[in-house]
PDB file of C-alpha atoms in Angstrom:
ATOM      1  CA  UNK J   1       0.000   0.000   0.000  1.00 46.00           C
ATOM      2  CA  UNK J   2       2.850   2.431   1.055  1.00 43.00           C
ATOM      3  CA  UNK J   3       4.434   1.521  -2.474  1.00 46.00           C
ATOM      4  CA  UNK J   4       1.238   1.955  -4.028  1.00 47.00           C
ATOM      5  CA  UNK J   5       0.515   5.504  -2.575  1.00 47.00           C
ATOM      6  CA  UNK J   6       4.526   6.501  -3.324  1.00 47.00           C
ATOM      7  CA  UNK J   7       3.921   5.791  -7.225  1.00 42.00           C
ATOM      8  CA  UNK J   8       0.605   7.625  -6.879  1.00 50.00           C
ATOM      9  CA  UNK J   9       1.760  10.921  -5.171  1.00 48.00           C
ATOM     10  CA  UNK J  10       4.968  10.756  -7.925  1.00 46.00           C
ATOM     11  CA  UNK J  11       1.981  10.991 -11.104  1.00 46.00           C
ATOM     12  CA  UNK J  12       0.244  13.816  -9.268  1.00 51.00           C
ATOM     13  CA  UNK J  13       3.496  15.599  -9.342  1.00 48.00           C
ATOM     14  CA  UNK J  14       3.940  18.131 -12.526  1.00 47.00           C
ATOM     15  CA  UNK J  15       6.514  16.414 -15.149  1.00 51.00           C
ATOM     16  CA  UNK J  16       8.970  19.452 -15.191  1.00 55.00           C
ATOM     17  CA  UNK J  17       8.282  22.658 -13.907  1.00 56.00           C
ATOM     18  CA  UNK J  18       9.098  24.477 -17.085  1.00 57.00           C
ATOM     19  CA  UNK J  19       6.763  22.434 -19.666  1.00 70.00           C
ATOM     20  CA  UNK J  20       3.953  23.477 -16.896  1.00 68.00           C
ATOM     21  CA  UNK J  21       4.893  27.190 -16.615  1.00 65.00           C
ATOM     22  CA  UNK J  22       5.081  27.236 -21.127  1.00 70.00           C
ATOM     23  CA  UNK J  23       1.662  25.482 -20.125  1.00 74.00           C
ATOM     24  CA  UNK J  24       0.360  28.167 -18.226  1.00 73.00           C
ATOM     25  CA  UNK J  25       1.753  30.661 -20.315  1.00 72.00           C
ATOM     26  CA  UNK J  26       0.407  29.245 -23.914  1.00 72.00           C
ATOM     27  CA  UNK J  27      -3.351  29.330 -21.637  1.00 79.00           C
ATOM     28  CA  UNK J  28      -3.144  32.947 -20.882  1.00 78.00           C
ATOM     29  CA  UNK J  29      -1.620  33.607 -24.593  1.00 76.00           C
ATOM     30  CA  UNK J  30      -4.533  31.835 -25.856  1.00 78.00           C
ATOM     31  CA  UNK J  31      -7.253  34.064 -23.630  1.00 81.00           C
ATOM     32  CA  UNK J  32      -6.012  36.957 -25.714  1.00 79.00           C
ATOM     33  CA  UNK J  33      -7.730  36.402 -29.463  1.00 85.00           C
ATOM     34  CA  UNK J  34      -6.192  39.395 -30.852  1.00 85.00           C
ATOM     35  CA  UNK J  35      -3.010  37.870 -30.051  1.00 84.00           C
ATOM     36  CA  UNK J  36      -3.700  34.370 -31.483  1.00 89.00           C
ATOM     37  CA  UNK J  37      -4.458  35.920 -34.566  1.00 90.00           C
ATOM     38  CA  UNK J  38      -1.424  38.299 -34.821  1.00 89.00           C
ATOM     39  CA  UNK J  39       0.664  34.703 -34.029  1.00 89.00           C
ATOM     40  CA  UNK J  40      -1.111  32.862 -36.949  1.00 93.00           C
ATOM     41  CA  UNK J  41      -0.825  35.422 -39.176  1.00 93.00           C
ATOM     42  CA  UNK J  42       3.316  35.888 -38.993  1.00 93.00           C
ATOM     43  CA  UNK J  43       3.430  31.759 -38.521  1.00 94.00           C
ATOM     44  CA  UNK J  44       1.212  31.891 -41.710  1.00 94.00           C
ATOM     45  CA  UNK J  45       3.992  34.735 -43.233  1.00 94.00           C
ATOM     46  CA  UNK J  46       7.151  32.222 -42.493  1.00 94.00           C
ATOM     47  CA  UNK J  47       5.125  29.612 -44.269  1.00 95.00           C
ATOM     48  CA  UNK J  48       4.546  32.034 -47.215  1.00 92.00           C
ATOM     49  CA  UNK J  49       8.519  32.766 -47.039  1.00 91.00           C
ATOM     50  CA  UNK J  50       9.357  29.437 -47.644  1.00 92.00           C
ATOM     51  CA  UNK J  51       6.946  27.902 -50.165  1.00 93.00           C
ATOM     52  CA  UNK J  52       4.884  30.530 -51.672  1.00 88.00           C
ATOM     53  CA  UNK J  53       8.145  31.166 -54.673  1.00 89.00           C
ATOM     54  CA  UNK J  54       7.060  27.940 -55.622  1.00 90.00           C
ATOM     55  CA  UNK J  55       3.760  28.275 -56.298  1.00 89.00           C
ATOM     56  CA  UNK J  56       3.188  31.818 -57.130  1.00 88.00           C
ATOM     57  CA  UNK J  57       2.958  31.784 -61.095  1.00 87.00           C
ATOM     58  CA  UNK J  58       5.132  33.961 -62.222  1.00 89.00           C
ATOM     59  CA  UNK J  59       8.475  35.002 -61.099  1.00 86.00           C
ATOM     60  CA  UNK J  60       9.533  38.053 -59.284  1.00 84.00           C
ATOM     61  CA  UNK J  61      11.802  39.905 -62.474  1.00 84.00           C
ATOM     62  CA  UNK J  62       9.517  38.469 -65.417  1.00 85.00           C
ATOM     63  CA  UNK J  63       8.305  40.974 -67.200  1.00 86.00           C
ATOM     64  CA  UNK J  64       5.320  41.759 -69.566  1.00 84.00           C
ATOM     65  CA  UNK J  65       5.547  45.619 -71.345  1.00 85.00           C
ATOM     66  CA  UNK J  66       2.258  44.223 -72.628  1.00 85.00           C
ATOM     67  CA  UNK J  67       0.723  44.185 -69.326  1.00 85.00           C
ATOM     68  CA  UNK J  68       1.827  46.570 -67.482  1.00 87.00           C
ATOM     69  CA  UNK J  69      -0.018  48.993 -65.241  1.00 87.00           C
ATOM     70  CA  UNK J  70      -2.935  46.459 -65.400  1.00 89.00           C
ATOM     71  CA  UNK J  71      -5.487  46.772 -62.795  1.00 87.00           C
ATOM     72  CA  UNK J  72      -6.317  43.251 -60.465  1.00 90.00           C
ATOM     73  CA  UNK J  73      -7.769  41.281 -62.410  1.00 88.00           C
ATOM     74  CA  UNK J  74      -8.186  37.265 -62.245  1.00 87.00           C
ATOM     75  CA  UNK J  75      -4.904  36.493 -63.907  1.00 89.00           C
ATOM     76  CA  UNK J  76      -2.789  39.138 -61.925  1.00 86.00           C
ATOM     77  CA  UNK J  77      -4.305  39.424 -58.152  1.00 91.00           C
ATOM     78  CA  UNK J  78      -2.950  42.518 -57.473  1.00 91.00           C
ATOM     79  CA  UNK J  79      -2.199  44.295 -61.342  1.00 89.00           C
ATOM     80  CA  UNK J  80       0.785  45.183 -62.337  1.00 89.00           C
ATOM     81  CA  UNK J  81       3.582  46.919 -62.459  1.00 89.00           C
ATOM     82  CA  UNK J  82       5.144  49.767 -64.745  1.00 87.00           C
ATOM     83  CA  UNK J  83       6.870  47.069 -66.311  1.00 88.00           C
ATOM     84  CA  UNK J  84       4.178  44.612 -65.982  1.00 88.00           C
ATOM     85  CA  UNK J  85       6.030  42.401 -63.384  1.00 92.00           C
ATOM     86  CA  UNK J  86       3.296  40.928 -61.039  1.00 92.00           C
ATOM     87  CA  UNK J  87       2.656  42.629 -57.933  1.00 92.00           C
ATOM     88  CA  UNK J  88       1.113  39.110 -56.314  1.00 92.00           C
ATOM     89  CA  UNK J  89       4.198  36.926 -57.083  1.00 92.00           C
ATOM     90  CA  UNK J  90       6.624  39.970 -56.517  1.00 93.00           C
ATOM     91  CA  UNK J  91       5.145  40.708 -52.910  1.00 93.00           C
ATOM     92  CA  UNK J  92       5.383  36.717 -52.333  1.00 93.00           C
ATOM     93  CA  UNK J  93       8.751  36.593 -53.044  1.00 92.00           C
ATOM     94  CA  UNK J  94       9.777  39.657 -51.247  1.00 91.00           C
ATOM     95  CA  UNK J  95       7.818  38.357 -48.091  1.00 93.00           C
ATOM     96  CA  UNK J  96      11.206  36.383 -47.472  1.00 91.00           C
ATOM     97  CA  UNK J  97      13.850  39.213 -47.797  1.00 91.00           C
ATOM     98  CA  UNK J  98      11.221  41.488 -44.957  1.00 91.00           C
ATOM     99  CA  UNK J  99      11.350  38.824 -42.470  1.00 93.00           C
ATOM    100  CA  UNK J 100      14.743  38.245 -43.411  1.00 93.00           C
ATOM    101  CA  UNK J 101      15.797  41.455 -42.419  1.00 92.00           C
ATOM    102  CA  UNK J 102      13.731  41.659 -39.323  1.00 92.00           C
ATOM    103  CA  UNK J 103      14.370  38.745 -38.008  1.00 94.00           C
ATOM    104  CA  UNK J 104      18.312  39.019 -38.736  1.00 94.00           C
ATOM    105  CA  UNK J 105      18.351  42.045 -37.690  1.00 93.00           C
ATOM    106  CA  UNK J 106      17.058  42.080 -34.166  1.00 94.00           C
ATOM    107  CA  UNK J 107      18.596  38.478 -33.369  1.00 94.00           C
ATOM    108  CA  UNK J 108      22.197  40.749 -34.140  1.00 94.00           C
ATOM    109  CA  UNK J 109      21.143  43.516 -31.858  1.00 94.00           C
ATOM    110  CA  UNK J 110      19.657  41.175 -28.959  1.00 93.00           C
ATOM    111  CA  UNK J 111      23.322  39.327 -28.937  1.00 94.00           C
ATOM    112  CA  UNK J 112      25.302  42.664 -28.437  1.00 94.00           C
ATOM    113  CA  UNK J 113      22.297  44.393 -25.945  1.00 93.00           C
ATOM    114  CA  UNK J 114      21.691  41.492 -23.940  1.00 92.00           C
ATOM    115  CA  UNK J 115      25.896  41.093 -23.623  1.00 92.00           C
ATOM    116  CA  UNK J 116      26.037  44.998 -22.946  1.00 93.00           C
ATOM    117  CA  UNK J 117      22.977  44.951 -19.984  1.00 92.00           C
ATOM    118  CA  UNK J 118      24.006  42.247 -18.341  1.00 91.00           C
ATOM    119  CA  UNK J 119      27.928  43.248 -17.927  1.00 91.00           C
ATOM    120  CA  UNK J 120      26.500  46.520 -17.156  1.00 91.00           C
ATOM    121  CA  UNK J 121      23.867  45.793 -14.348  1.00 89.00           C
ATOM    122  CA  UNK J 122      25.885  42.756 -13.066  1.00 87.00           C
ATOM    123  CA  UNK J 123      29.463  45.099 -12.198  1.00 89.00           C
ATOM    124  CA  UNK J 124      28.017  48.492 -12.717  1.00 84.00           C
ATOM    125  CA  UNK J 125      30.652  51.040 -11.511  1.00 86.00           C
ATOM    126  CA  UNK J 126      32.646  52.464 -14.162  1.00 90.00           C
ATOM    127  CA  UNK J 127      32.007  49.748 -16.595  1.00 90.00           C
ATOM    128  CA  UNK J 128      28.029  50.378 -16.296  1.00 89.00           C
ATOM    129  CA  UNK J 129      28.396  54.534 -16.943  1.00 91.00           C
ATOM    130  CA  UNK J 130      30.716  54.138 -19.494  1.00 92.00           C
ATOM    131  CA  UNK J 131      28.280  51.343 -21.501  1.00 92.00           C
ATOM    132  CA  UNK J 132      25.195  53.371 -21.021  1.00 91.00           C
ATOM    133  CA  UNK J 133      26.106  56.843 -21.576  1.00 91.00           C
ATOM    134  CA  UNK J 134      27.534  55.328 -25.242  1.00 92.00           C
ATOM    135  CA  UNK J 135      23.743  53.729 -25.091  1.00 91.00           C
ATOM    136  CA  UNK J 136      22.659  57.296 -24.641  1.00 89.00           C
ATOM    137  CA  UNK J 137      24.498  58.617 -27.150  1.00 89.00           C
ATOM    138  CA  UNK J 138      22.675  56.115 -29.946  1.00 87.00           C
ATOM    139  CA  UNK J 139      18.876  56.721 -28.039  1.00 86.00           C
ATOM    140  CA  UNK J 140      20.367  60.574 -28.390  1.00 85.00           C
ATOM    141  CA  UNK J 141      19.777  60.047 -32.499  1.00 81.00           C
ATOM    142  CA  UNK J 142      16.079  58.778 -34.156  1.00 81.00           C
ATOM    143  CA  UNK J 143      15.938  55.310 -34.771  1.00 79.00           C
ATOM    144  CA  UNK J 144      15.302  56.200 -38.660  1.00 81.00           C
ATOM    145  CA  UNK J 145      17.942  58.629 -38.867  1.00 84.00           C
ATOM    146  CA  UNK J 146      21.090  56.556 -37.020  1.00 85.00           C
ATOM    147  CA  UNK J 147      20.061  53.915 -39.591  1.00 86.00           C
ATOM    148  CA  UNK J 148      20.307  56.830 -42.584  1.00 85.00           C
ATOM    149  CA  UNK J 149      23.610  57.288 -41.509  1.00 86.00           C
ATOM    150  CA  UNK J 150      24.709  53.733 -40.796  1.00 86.00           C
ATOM    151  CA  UNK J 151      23.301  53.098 -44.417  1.00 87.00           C
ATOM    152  CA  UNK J 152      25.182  56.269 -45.991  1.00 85.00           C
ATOM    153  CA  UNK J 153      28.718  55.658 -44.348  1.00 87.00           C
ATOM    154  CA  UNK J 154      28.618  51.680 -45.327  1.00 86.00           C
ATOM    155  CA  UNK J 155      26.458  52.148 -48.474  1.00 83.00           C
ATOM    156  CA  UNK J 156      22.649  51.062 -49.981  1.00 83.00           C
ATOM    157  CA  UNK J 157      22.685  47.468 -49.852  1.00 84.00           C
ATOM    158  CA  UNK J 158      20.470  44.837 -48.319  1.00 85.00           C
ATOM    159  CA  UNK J 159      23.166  43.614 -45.556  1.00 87.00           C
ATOM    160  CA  UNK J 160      24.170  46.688 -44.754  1.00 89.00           C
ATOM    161  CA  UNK J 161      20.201  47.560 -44.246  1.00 89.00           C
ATOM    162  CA  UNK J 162      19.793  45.090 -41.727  1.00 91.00           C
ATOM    163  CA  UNK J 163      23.253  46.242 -39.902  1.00 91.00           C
ATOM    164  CA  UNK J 164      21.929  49.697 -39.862  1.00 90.00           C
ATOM    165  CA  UNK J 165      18.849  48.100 -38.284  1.00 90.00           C
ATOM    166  CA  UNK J 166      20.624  46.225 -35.721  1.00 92.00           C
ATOM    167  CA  UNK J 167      22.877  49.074 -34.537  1.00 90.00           C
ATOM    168  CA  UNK J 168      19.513  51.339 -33.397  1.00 86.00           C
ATOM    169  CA  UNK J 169      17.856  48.311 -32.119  1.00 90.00           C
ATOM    170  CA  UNK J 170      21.004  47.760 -29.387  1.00 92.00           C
ATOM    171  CA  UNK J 171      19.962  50.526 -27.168  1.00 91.00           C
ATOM    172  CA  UNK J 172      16.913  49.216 -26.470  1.00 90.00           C
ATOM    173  CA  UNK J 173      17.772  45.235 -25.185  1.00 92.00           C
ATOM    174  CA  UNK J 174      20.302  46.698 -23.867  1.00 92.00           C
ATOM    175  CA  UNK J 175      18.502  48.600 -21.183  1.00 91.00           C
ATOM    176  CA  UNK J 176      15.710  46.475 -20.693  1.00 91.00           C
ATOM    177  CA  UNK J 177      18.185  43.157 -19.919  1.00 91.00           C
ATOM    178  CA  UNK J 178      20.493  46.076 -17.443  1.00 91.00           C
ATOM    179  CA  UNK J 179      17.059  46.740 -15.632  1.00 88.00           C
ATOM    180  CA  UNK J 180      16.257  43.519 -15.251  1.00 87.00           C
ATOM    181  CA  UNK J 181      19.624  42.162 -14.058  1.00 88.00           C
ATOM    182  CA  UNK J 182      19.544  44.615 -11.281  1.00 86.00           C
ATOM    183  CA  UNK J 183      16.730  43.771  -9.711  1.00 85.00           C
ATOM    184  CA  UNK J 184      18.088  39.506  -9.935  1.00 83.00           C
ATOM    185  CA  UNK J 185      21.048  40.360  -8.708  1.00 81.00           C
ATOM    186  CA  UNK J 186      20.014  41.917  -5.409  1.00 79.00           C
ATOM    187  CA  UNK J 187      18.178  38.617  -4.822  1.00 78.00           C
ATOM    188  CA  UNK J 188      18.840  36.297  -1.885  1.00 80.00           C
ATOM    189  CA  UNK J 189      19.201  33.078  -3.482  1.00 77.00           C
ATOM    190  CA  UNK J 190      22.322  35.590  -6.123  1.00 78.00           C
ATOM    191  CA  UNK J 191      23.961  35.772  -2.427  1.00 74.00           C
ATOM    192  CA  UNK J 192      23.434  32.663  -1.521  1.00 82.00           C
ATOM    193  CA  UNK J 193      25.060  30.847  -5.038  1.00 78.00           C
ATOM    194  CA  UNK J 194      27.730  33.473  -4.457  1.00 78.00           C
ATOM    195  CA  UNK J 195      28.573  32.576  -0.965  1.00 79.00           C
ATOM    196  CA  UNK J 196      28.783  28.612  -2.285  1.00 78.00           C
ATOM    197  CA  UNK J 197      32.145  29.642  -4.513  1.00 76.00           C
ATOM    198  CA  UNK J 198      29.980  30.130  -7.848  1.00 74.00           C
ATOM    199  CA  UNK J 199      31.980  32.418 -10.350  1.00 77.00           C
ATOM    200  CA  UNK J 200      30.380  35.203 -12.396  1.00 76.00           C
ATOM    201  CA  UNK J 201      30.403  33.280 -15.597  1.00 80.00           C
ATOM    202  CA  UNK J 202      28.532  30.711 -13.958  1.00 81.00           C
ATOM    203  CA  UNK J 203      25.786  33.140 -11.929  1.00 81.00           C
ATOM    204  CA  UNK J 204      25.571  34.942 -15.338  1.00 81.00           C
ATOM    205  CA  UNK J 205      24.338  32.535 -17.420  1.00 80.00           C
ATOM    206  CA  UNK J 206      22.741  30.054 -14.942  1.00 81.00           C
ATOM    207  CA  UNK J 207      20.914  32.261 -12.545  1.00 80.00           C
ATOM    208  CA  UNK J 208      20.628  35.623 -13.911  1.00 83.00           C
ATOM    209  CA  UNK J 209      20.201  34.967 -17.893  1.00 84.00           C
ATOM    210  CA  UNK J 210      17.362  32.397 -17.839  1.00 81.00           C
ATOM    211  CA  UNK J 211      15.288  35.468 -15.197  1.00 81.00           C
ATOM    212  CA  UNK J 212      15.570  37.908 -17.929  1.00 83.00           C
ATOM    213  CA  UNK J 213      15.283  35.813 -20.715  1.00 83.00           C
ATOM    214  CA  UNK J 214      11.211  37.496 -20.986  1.00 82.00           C
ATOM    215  CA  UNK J 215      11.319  40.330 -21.374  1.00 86.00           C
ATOM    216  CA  UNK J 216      13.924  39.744 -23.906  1.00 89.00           C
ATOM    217  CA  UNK J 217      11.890  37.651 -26.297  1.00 88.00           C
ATOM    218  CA  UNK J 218       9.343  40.295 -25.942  1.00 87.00           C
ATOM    219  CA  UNK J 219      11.544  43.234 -26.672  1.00 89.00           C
ATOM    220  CA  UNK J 220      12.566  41.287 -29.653  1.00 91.00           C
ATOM    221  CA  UNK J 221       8.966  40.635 -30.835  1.00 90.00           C
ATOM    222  CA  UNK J 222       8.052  44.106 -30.637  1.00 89.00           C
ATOM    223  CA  UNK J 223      11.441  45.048 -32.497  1.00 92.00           C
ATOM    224  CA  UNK J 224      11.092  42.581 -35.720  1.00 93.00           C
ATOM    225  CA  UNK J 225       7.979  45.142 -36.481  1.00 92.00           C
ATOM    226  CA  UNK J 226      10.028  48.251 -35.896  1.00 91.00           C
ATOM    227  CA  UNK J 227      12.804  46.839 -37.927  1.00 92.00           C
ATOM    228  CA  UNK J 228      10.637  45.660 -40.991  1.00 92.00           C
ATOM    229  CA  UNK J 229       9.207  49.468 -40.847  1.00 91.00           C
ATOM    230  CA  UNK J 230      13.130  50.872 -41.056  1.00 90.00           C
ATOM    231  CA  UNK J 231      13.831  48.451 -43.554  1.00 90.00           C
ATOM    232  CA  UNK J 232      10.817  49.667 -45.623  1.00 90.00           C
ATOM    233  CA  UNK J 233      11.369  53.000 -45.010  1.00 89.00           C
ATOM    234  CA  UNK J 234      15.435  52.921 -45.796  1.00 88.00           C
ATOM    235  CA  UNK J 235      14.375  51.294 -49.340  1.00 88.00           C
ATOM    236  CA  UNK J 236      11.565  53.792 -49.730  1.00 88.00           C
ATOM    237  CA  UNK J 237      14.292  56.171 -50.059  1.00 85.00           C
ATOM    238  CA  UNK J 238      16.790  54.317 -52.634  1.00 84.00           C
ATOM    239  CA  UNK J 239      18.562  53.479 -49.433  1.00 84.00           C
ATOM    240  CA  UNK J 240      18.097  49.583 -48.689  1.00 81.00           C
ATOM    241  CA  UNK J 241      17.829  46.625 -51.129  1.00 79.00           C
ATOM    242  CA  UNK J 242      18.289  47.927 -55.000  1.00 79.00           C
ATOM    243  CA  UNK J 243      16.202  46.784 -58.146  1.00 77.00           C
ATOM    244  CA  UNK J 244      15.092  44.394 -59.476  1.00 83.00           C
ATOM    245  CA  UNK J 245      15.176  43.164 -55.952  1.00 84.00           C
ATOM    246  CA  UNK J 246      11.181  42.882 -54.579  1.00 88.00           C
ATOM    247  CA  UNK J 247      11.545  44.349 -51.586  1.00 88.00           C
ATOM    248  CA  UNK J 248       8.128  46.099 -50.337  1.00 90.00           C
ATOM    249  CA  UNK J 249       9.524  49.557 -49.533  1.00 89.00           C
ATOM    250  CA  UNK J 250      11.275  49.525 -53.225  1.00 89.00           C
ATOM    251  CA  UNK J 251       7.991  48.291 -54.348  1.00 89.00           C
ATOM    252  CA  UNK J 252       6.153  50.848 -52.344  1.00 89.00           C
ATOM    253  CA  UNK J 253       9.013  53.635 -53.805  1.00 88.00           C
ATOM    254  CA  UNK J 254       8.316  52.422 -57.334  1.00 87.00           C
ATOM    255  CA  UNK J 255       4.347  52.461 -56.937  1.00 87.00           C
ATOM    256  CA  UNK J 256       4.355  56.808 -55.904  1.00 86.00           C
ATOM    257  CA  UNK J 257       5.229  57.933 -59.519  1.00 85.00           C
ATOM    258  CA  UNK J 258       1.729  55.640 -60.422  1.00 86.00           C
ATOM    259  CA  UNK J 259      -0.307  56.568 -57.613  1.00 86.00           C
ATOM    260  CA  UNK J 260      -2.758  58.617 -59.469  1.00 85.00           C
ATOM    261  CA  UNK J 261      -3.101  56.701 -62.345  1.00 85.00           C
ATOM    262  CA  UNK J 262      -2.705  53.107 -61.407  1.00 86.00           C
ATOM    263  CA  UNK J 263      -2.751  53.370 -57.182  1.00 87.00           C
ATOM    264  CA  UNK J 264      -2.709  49.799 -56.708  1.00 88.00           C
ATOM    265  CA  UNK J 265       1.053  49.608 -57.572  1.00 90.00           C
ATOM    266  CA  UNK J 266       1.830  51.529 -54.147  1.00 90.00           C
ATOM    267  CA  UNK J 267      -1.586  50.047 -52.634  1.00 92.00           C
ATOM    268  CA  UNK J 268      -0.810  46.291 -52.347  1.00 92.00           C
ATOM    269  CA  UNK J 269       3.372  46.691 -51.089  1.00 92.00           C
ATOM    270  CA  UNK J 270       1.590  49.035 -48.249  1.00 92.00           C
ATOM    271  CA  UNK J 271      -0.836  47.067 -47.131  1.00 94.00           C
ATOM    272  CA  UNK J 272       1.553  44.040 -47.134  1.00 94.00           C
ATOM    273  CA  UNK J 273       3.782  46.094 -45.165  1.00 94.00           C
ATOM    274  CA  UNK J 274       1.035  47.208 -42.813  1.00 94.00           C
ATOM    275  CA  UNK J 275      -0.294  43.596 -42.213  1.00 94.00           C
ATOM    276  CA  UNK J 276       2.824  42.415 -41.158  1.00 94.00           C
ATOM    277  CA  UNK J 277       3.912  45.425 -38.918  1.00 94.00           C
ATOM    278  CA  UNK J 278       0.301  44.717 -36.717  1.00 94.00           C
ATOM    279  CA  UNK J 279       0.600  41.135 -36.880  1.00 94.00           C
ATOM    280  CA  UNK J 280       3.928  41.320 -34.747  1.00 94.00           C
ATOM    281  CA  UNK J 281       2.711  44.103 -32.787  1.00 92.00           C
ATOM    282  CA  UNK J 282      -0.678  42.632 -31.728  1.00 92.00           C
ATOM    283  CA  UNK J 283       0.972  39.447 -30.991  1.00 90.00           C
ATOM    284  CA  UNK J 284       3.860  41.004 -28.873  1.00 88.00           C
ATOM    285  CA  UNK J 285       1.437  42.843 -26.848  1.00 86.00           C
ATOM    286  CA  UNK J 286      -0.050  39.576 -26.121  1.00 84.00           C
ATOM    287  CA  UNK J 287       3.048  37.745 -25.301  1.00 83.00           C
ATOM    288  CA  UNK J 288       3.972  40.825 -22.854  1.00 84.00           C
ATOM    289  CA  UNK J 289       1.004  40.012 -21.027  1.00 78.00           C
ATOM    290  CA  UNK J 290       0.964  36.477 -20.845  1.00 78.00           C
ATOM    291  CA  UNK J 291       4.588  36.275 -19.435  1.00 76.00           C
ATOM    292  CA  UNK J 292       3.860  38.952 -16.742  1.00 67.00           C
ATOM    293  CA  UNK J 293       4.263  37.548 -13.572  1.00 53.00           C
ATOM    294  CA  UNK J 294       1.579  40.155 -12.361  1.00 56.00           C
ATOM    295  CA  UNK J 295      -1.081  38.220 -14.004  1.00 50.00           C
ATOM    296  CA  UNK J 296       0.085  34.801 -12.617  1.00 47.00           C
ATOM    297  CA  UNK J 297      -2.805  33.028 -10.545  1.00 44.00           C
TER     298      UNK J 297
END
C-alpha cells in the first residue's frame, strides 16, 4: 500500500516545472484572441517565405511591357507593375527578404544588448556609466535617422540595411536586460550561489540569464515590427535593397510615380507592409502580457 501511494503521489506531481509554466503561459496567450491571430498570421507569413516562390505563377523579375499597369484582375491578383512584373508573385517573393531582415536584424542587436545589460547591471561602476552613456548617445539620435547614416557611411545594400537596423535596435535590449539584471542580482538566493564559490560566468548565465530571458523575447517581438518598418522605409528612399530586388519599400518607392493613375502599384506593397507590422505588434502585446508575472494566478 505504502508503495502503491509513493507511485501515486509521484503521477500527481507536474513532469517538469518548465513544460507546466510554457503550459500556463500558452493558456493565458490563448485568452487573448487578438493575439492568437497576430501569431497565426506571422506563422502563416514564415510559411509564405518558404513555399509561396514555388507556387506563385510567375516570377519576381519576369516581365510583360504588354501588361503593365494592369489593374487586379483574375490572372494578376494585385495588377501590375510599370513594367508589368506581377505585384502578387513579386510581394510573395519579397515576403522572405522582410522577415529576413527583421528577423536578422534584431537576433544581431539582442546578442550585443543582452551582452552589454548584463555586464552593465551585473558590475556596474565604471564599466556600467561608461556602456550606457555610449547607449545614450545612440537613443540621443532617431531610430530612422542613425540607420540613414549607418546606411550612408557603409552604403545602400540589403546587408548593410539590416546592420543599420541592428545598430539602433542595441539601445533598447540593452537597457531592458540592465534593468532587469539589477533587480536579480540583489536577490537572496544571487547571495546565496555566491557565498557557495559560484563564479560570475557561472551566476551569469545560470541564474541571472534564464530570469531575464522574458522580457527579452518580448523586446525582440516588438522590435522585428520596428525593424521591418526601417527596412521599408530605408528602401523607400533608394537606401536599402536595390532593383530588381522585390523588396516592399522599393515596391512601395516604385508604386508613388503611379499613384494617381494606377494606385494599386503603391496600394498592395503598403498594405503588405502594414499587415505584417500589426501582426507582430498585436501578438507582442499579447506575449507581454501572458509572461507577466503580475497576471500569474
Amino acid at each position: 500500500m505504502l508503495a502503491e501511494s509513493t507511485v501515486q503521489e509521484s503521477m500527481n506531481k507536474p513532469s517538469n516545472p518548465h513544460i507546466e509554466n510554457a503550459k500556463n503561459i500558452f493558456k493565458r496567450l490563448k485568452k487573448n484572441k487578438a493575439a492568437m491571430v497576430g501569431g497565426f498570421l506571422i506563422l502563416l507569413f514564415i510559411l509564405t517565405a518558404f513555399i509561396g516562390p514555388f507556387l506563385v505563377p510567375y516570377g519576381a523579375g519576369e516581365q510583360n511591357l504588354v501588361n503593365k499597369l494592369q489593374g487586379p484582375s483574375a490572372e494578376h491578383w494585385f495588377g501590375t507593375d510599370h513594367l508589368g512584373r506581377d505585384i502578387f508573385s513579386r510581394i510573395i517573393h519579397g515576403m522572405s527578404i522582410t522577415l529576413y531582415i527583421g528577423f536578422f536584424s534584431v537576433f544581431i542587436a539582442a546578442i550585443f544588448g543582452v551582452v552589454i545589460g548584463i555586464v552593465s547591471g551585473y558590475y556596474g561602476g565604471k564599466i556600467d556609466t561608461i556602456l550606457m552613456r555610449l547607449m545614450d548617445v545612440l537613443l540621443a539620435f532617431p531610430g530612422i535617422l542613425l540607420a540613414l547614416g549607418v546606411v550612408t557611411i557603409l552604403g545602400p545594400n540589403l546587408n548593410n540595411v539590416i546592420l543599420a537596423v541592428a545598430v539602433f535596435s542595441v539601445p533598447a535590449f540593452a537597457r531592458i536586460v540592465r534593468g532587469s539584471t539589477l533587480a536579480v542580482k540583489e536577490l537572496e538566493y544571487i547571495d546565496a550561489v555566491r557565498a557557495l564559490g559560484s563564479g560570475d560566468f557561472r551566476i551569469i548565465f545560470r541564474h541571472i540569464l534564464p530570469n531575464v530571458f522574458s522580457p527579452i523575447i518580448v523586446q525582440a517581438t516588438l522590435r522585428i515590427a520596428t525593424a521591418i518598418l526601417t527596412a521599408a522605409g530605408l528602401s523607400f528612399l533608394g537606401l536599402g535593397a536595390q532593383p530588381p530586388t522585390p523588396e516592399w519599400g522599393a515596391m512601395l518607392s516604385d508604386g508613388r510615380n503611379y499613384i494617381f493613375d494606377a494606385g494599386h502599384v503603391a496600394l498592395f506593397p503598403g498594405l503588405a507592409i502594414v499587415v505584417v507590422v500589426l501582426a507582430f505588434n498585436i501578438f507582442g502585446d499579447g506575449l507581454r502580457d501572458a509572461l507577466d508575472p503580475k497576471m500569474k494566478s
